[in-house]
């Protein structure tokens, strides 16, 4: 199933979905960047019971977990630290460096999710270059078929620090992928990722869950060129 929803406040819809899957004890992948902050804050206000859920991350910048560029720090500050019944959180360890952090995450994934992981919900954003997670245009990580978590030595945009990212095999194994994208500066990227036909050079165009659902939540400016 694939649905594109253009909404005045797509963050509210995403907060609702996050809350539902968390309360059902799901395995949830959060993402970074600035767009999800509002959805996280709205989900925090609901203060559902997340104690049976497990929170993972789509990608991380190789900085310590309290650094302003840390995706974990953003999610913790906006959501996780506010929950009275918090989930298990498995973060990518930016302080280890990309190779070691990717290896550690791969091990956690295989231990807890097995060799064919199916996340209940993966939240993703899209950058102006149509990257998603830390899968940047033209980079070798796009071709990864074996590993679930890959080191990204050269990020495609700011902050220019190495990253770790989940790979397409994991993203496309999800039961549900939710994109949350807003703003006119993303309109081209959205048209390339979800237009008809999509642009194969746009990394986000390759996120198409094999057996799961794809929901794209956009505001009007981001949807302007669809
Ligand atoms: C990251 C992200 C990344 C993000 C997009 C959109 O670590 O940067 O996980 O994929 O979702 O870059 O970011 P914005 O919401 O800040 O535009």
mmCIF file of C-alpha atoms and ligand atoms in Angstrom:
data_model
loop_
_atom_site.group_PDB
_atom_site.id
_atom_site.type_symbol
_atom_site.label_atom_id
_atom_site.label_comp_id
_atom_site.label_asym_id
_atom_site.label_seq_id
_atom_site.Cartn_x
_atom_site.Cartn_y
_atom_site.Cartn_z
ATOM 1 C CA UNK A 1 0.000 0.000 0.000
ATOM 2 C CA UNK A 2 1.238 3.496 -0.822
ATOM 3 C CA UNK A 3 -0.506 6.675 0.334
ATOM 4 C CA UNK A 4 0.533 10.309 0.034
ATOM 5 C CA UNK A 5 -1.207 12.678 2.452
ATOM 6 C CA UNK A 6 -0.915 16.439 2.023
ATOM 7 C CA UNK A 7 -1.886 18.039 5.330
ATOM 8 C CA UNK A 8 -1.773 21.390 7.027
ATOM 9 C CA UNK A 9 0.021 19.791 9.950
ATOM 10 C CA UNK A 10 1.655 16.515 8.878
ATOM 11 C CA UNK A 11 3.552 16.406 12.197
ATOM 12 C CA UNK A 12 0.321 15.779 14.095
ATOM 13 C CA UNK A 13 -0.517 12.755 11.944
ATOM 14 C CA UNK A 14 2.965 11.353 12.435
ATOM 15 C CA UNK A 15 2.813 11.922 16.198
ATOM 16 C CA UNK A 16 -0.426 9.960 16.287
ATOM 17 C CA UNK A 17 1.036 7.058 14.332
ATOM 18 C CA UNK A 18 4.197 6.968 16.456
ATOM 19 C CA UNK A 19 2.072 6.889 19.587
ATOM 20 C CA UNK A 20 -0.124 4.052 18.313
ATOM 21 C CA UNK A 21 2.791 1.840 17.350
ATOM 22 C CA UNK A 22 4.643 2.630 20.576
ATOM 23 C CA UNK A 23 1.621 1.776 22.720
ATOM 24 C CA UNK A 24 1.349 -1.535 20.841
ATOM 25 C CA UNK A 25 4.948 -2.318 21.848
ATOM 26 C CA UNK A 26 6.435 -1.998 18.380
ATOM 27 C CA UNK A 27 9.982 -1.686 17.115
ATOM 28 C CA UNK A 28 10.178 1.926 15.948
ATOM 29 C CA UNK A 29 12.950 3.625 14.004
ATOM 30 C CA UNK A 30 13.238 7.367 14.621
ATOM 31 C CA UNK A 31 15.086 9.705 12.321
ATOM 32 C CA UNK A 32 17.073 12.911 12.657
ATOM 33 C CA UNK A 33 17.243 16.298 11.034
ATOM 34 C CA UNK A 34 15.045 19.156 12.178
ATOM 35 C CA UNK A 35 11.647 18.260 10.650
ATOM 36 C CA UNK A 36 10.607 15.511 13.111
ATOM 37 C CA UNK A 37 11.188 17.674 16.193
ATOM 38 C CA UNK A 38 7.591 18.912 16.204
ATOM 39 C CA UNK A 39 6.162 15.410 15.690
ATOM 40 C CA UNK A 40 8.304 14.170 18.569
ATOM 41 C CA UNK A 41 7.137 17.024 20.806
ATOM 42 C CA UNK A 42 3.488 16.294 19.969
ATOM 43 C CA UNK A 43 4.014 12.593 20.671
ATOM 44 C CA UNK A 44 5.678 13.489 23.979
ATOM 45 C CA UNK A 45 2.587 15.487 25.000
ATOM 46 C CA UNK A 46 0.464 12.375 24.615
ATOM 47 C CA UNK A 47 2.734 10.553 27.079
ATOM 48 C CA UNK A 48 1.509 7.111 26.021
ATOM 49 C CA UNK A 49 2.947 3.932 27.468
ATOM 50 C CA UNK A 50 6.107 3.352 25.445
ATOM 51 C CA UNK A 51 7.528 0.823 27.925
ATOM 52 C CA UNK A 52 6.965 -2.194 25.674
ATOM 53 C CA UNK A 53 8.347 -0.457 22.590
ATOM 54 C CA UNK A 54 11.915 -0.402 21.333
ATOM 55 C CA UNK A 55 13.286 2.720 19.688
ATOM 56 C CA UNK A 56 16.022 2.512 17.073
ATOM 57 C CA UNK A 57 17.565 5.122 14.755
ATOM 58 C CA UNK A 58 17.714 5.433 10.982
ATOM 59 C CA UNK A 59 21.082 7.171 11.003
ATOM 60 C CA UNK A 60 23.439 9.097 13.202
ATOM 61 C CA UNK A 61 26.160 11.688 12.938
ATOM 62 C CA UNK A 62 29.459 10.608 14.481
ATOM 63 C CA UNK A 63 29.374 12.989 17.415
ATOM 64 C CA UNK A 64 28.841 12.283 21.131
ATOM 65 C CA UNK A 65 25.225 11.694 22.254
ATOM 66 C CA UNK A 66 24.978 15.110 23.928
ATOM 67 C CA UNK A 67 26.288 17.027 20.886
ATOM 68 C CA UNK A 68 23.920 19.537 19.204
ATOM 69 C CA UNK A 69 24.288 17.627 15.897
ATOM 70 C CA UNK A 70 23.367 14.255 17.427
ATOM 71 C CA UNK A 71 20.135 12.758 16.127
ATOM 72 C CA UNK A 72 19.798 10.860 19.398
ATOM 73 C CA UNK A 73 20.114 14.121 21.344
ATOM 74 C CA UNK A 74 17.329 15.674 19.287
ATOM 75 C CA UNK A 75 14.986 12.713 19.794
ATOM 76 C CA UNK A 76 15.851 12.508 23.489
ATOM 77 C CA UNK A 77 15.297 16.211 24.026
ATOM 78 C CA UNK A 78 12.019 16.399 22.107
ATOM 79 C CA UNK A 79 10.484 13.033 22.999
ATOM 80 C CA UNK A 80 12.269 10.293 24.880
ATOM 81 C CA UNK A 81 13.243 12.241 28.004
ATOM 82 C CA UNK A 82 9.620 13.406 28.474
ATOM 83 C CA UNK A 83 7.991 9.986 28.547
ATOM 84 C CA UNK A 84 6.907 8.735 31.954
ATOM 85 C CA UNK A 85 6.938 5.132 30.659
ATOM 86 C CA UNK A 86 9.959 5.235 28.320
ATOM 87 C CA UNK A 87 10.911 2.620 25.732
ATOM 88 C CA UNK A 88 14.081 0.601 25.387
ATOM 89 C CA UNK A 89 16.350 2.811 23.296
ATOM 90 C CA UNK A 90 19.075 1.422 21.079
ATOM 91 C CA UNK A 91 21.078 4.316 19.737
ATOM 92 C CA UNK A 92 23.875 4.427 17.210
ATOM 93 C CA UNK A 93 27.008 5.280 19.177
ATOM 94 C CA UNK A 94 28.386 8.359 17.471
ATOM 95 C CA UNK A 95 31.261 8.519 19.906
ATOM 96 C CA UNK A 96 32.738 5.246 18.540
ATOM 97 C CA UNK A 97 33.419 6.395 14.974
ATOM 98 C CA UNK A 98 31.596 5.168 11.891
ATOM 99 C CA UNK A 99 33.122 1.705 11.415
ATOM 100 C CA UNK A 100 32.793 0.628 15.035
ATOM 101 C CA UNK A 101 29.348 2.213 15.480
ATOM 102 C CA UNK A 102 28.018 0.523 12.328
ATOM 103 C CA UNK A 103 29.431 -2.826 13.464
ATOM 104 C CA UNK A 104 27.893 -2.451 16.918
ATOM 105 C CA UNK A 105 24.489 -1.536 15.471
ATOM 106 C CA UNK A 106 24.596 -4.436 13.044
ATOM 107 C CA UNK A 107 25.220 -6.746 16.006
ATOM 108 C CA UNK A 108 22.304 -5.264 18.006
ATOM 109 C CA UNK A 109 20.020 -5.565 15.005
ATOM 110 C CA UNK A 110 20.882 -9.178 14.329
ATOM 111 C CA UNK A 111 20.637 -10.097 18.009
ATOM 112 C CA UNK A 112 17.239 -8.511 18.597
ATOM 113 C CA UNK A 113 15.613 -8.611 15.151
ATOM 114 C CA UNK A 114 17.236 -11.632 13.513
ATOM 115 C CA UNK A 115 18.654 -11.996 10.022
ATOM 116 C CA UNK A 116 15.533 -10.678 8.248
ATOM 117 C CA UNK A 117 14.453 -7.619 10.270
ATOM 118 C CA UNK A 118 10.926 -6.219 9.958
ATOM 119 C CA UNK A 119 10.494 -2.982 11.860
ATOM 120 C CA UNK A 120 6.926 -2.066 12.769
ATOM 121 C CA UNK A 121 7.458 1.587 11.849
ATOM 122 C CA UNK A 122 10.373 3.396 10.250
ATOM 123 C CA UNK A 123 10.163 7.180 10.228
ATOM 124 C CA UNK A 124 12.248 8.942 7.588
ATOM 125 C CA UNK A 125 12.862 12.440 6.260
ATOM 126 C CA UNK A 126 14.059 13.618 2.875
ATOM 127 C CA UNK A 127 16.824 16.157 2.240
ATOM 128 C CA UNK A 128 16.842 18.741 -0.557
ATOM 129 C CA UNK A 129 19.092 16.376 -2.562
ATOM 130 C CA UNK A 130 16.537 13.595 -1.970
ATOM 131 C CA UNK A 131 18.772 11.735 0.482
ATOM 132 C CA UNK A 132 17.053 9.787 3.202
ATOM 133 C CA UNK A 133 18.534 8.479 6.442
ATOM 134 C CA UNK A 134 22.248 9.014 5.576
ATOM 135 C CA UNK A 135 21.899 7.494 2.100
ATOM 136 C CA UNK A 136 23.257 10.265 -0.119
ATOM 137 C CA UNK A 137 23.114 10.455 -3.941
ATOM 138 C CA UNK A 138 25.909 8.639 -5.738
ATOM 139 C CA UNK A 139 27.465 7.125 -2.596
ATOM 140 C CA UNK A 140 28.486 3.461 -2.276
ATOM 141 C CA UNK A 141 26.185 2.877 0.713
ATOM 142 C CA UNK A 142 23.259 2.943 -1.723
ATOM 143 C CA UNK A 143 24.476 -0.349 -3.186
ATOM 144 C CA UNK A 144 24.751 -2.166 0.145
ATOM 145 C CA UNK A 145 22.897 -5.473 0.052
ATOM 146 C CA UNK A 146 24.513 -7.444 2.877
ATOM 147 C CA UNK A 147 24.837 -5.155 5.865
ATOM 148 C CA UNK A 148 21.924 -3.644 7.778
ATOM 149 C CA UNK A 149 23.970 -0.725 9.135
ATOM 150 C CA UNK A 150 26.706 0.894 7.050
ATOM 151 C CA UNK A 151 29.401 3.439 7.853
ATOM 152 C CA UNK A 152 29.216 6.622 5.768
ATOM 153 C CA UNK A 153 32.696 8.138 5.717
ATOM 154 C CA UNK A 154 31.695 11.112 3.532
ATOM 155 C CA UNK A 155 28.351 12.721 4.213
ATOM 156 C CA UNK A 156 26.687 14.395 1.239
ATOM 157 C CA UNK A 157 25.730 17.522 3.161
ATOM 158 C CA UNK A 158 26.062 19.440 6.438
ATOM 159 C CA UNK A 159 26.988 18.581 9.090
ATOM 160 C CA UNK A 160 30.026 17.169 7.281
ATOM 161 C CA UNK A 161 30.832 14.453 9.757
ATOM 162 C CA UNK A 162 30.922 10.703 9.092
ATOM 163 C CA UNK A 163 27.606 8.952 9.684
ATOM 164 C CA UNK A 164 26.107 5.531 10.208
ATOM 165 C CA UNK A 165 22.965 4.641 8.297
ATOM 166 C CA UNK A 166 20.490 1.824 8.001
ATOM 167 C CA UNK A 167 20.556 0.394 4.480
ATOM 168 C CA UNK A 168 17.848 -0.199 1.880
ATOM 169 C CA UNK A 169 17.415 -3.912 2.714
ATOM 170 C CA UNK A 170 16.367 -2.947 6.270
ATOM 171 C CA UNK A 171 14.268 0.044 5.247
ATOM 172 C CA UNK A 172 12.399 -1.995 2.656
ATOM 173 C CA UNK A 173 11.820 -4.855 5.075
ATOM 174 C CA UNK A 174 9.668 -2.626 7.291
ATOM 175 C CA UNK A 175 6.010 -3.312 7.949
ATOM 176 C CA UNK A 176 5.457 0.420 7.592
ATOM 177 C CA UNK A 177 7.595 3.334 6.408
ATOM 178 C CA UNK A 178 6.436 6.863 7.176
ATOM 179 C CA UNK A 179 8.047 9.865 5.497
ATOM 180 C CA UNK A 180 7.543 13.275 7.077
ATOM 181 C CA UNK A 181 8.613 16.192 4.896
ATOM 182 C CA UNK A 182 7.733 19.872 4.946
ATOM 183 C CA UNK A 183 8.786 23.077 3.253
ATOM 184 C CA UNK A 184 9.145 24.471 -0.257
ATOM 185 C CA UNK A 185 12.867 23.664 -0.337
ATOM 186 C CA UNK A 186 11.901 19.957 -0.433
ATOM 187 C CA UNK A 187 9.429 20.200 -3.335
ATOM 188 C CA UNK A 188 11.940 19.067 -5.977
ATOM 189 C CA UNK A 189 13.231 16.249 -3.816
ATOM 190 C CA UNK A 190 9.678 15.035 -3.199
ATOM 191 C CA UNK A 191 8.815 15.119 -6.890
ATOM 192 C CA UNK A 192 11.951 13.102 -7.638
ATOM 193 C CA UNK A 193 11.288 10.573 -4.888
ATOM 194 C CA UNK A 194 7.523 10.085 -5.241
ATOM 195 C CA UNK A 195 6.582 11.532 -8.630
ATOM 196 C CA UNK A 196 5.549 9.460 -11.601
ATOM 197 C CA UNK A 197 8.010 8.197 -12.634
ATOM 198 C CA UNK A 198 10.402 8.567 -9.716
ATOM 199 C CA UNK A 199 14.020 9.552 -10.412
ATOM 200 C CA UNK A 200 16.323 6.575 -9.771
ATOM 201 C CA UNK A 201 19.137 9.004 -8.868
ATOM 202 C CA UNK A 202 17.076 10.154 -5.883
ATOM 203 C CA UNK A 203 17.908 7.890 -2.925
ATOM 204 C CA UNK A 204 14.446 8.267 -1.379
ATOM 205 C CA UNK A 205 12.922 6.796 -4.552
ATOM 206 C CA UNK A 206 14.395 3.434 -3.546
ATOM 207 C CA UNK A 207 12.458 3.219 -0.294
ATOM 208 C CA UNK A 208 9.574 1.001 -1.307
ATOM 209 C CA UNK A 209 8.743 -1.589 1.380
ATOM 210 C CA UNK A 210 8.621 -5.020 -0.208
ATOM 211 C CA UNK A 211 5.619 -6.253 1.764
ATOM 212 C CA UNK A 212 4.861 -3.269 3.997
ATOM 213 C CA UNK A 213 3.047 0.038 3.661
ATOM 214 C CA UNK A 214 4.462 3.387 2.579
ATOM 215 C CA UNK A 215 2.917 6.592 3.920
ATOM 216 C CA UNK A 216 4.186 10.004 2.849
ATOM 217 C CA UNK A 217 3.044 12.917 5.007
ATOM 218 C CA UNK A 218 3.680 16.313 3.397
ATOM 219 C CA UNK A 219 2.663 19.912 3.852
ATOM 220 C CA UNK A 220 1.410 21.863 0.815
ATOM 221 C CA UNK A 221 4.760 23.515 -0.034
ATOM 222 C CA UNK A 222 6.615 20.185 -0.045
ATOM 223 C CA UNK A 223 3.917 18.634 -2.246
ATOM 224 C CA UNK A 224 3.842 21.544 -4.716
ATOM 225 C CA UNK A 225 5.596 19.727 -7.591
ATOM 226 C CA UNK A 226 3.962 16.321 -7.303
HETATM 227 C C1 LIG B 1 20.013 13.282 9.268
HETATM 228 C C2 LIG B 1 18.708 12.674 8.869
HETATM 229 C C3 LIG B 1 18.328 13.013 7.458
HETATM 230 C C4 LIG B 1 17.158 13.958 7.504
HETATM 231 C C5 LIG B 1 17.080 14.807 6.262
HETATM 232 C C6 LIG B 1 16.039 15.882 6.402
HETATM 233 O O1 LIG B 1 20.718 12.719 10.064
HETATM 234 O O2 LIG B 1 20.289 14.379 8.783
HETATM 235 O O3 LIG B 1 18.283 11.564 9.423
HETATM 236 O O4 LIG B 1 18.067 11.978 6.588
HETATM 237 O O5 LIG B 1 15.962 13.269 7.694
HETATM 238 O O6 LIG B 1 18.333 15.393 6.066
HETATM 239 O O7 LIG B 1 16.462 16.749 7.415
HETATM 240 P P1 LIG B 1 15.703 18.045 7.829
HETATM 241 O O8 LIG B 1 14.465 17.604 8.502
HETATM 242 O O9 LIG B 1 16.622 18.750 8.788
HETATM 243 O O10 LIG B 1 15.466 18.811 6.588
#
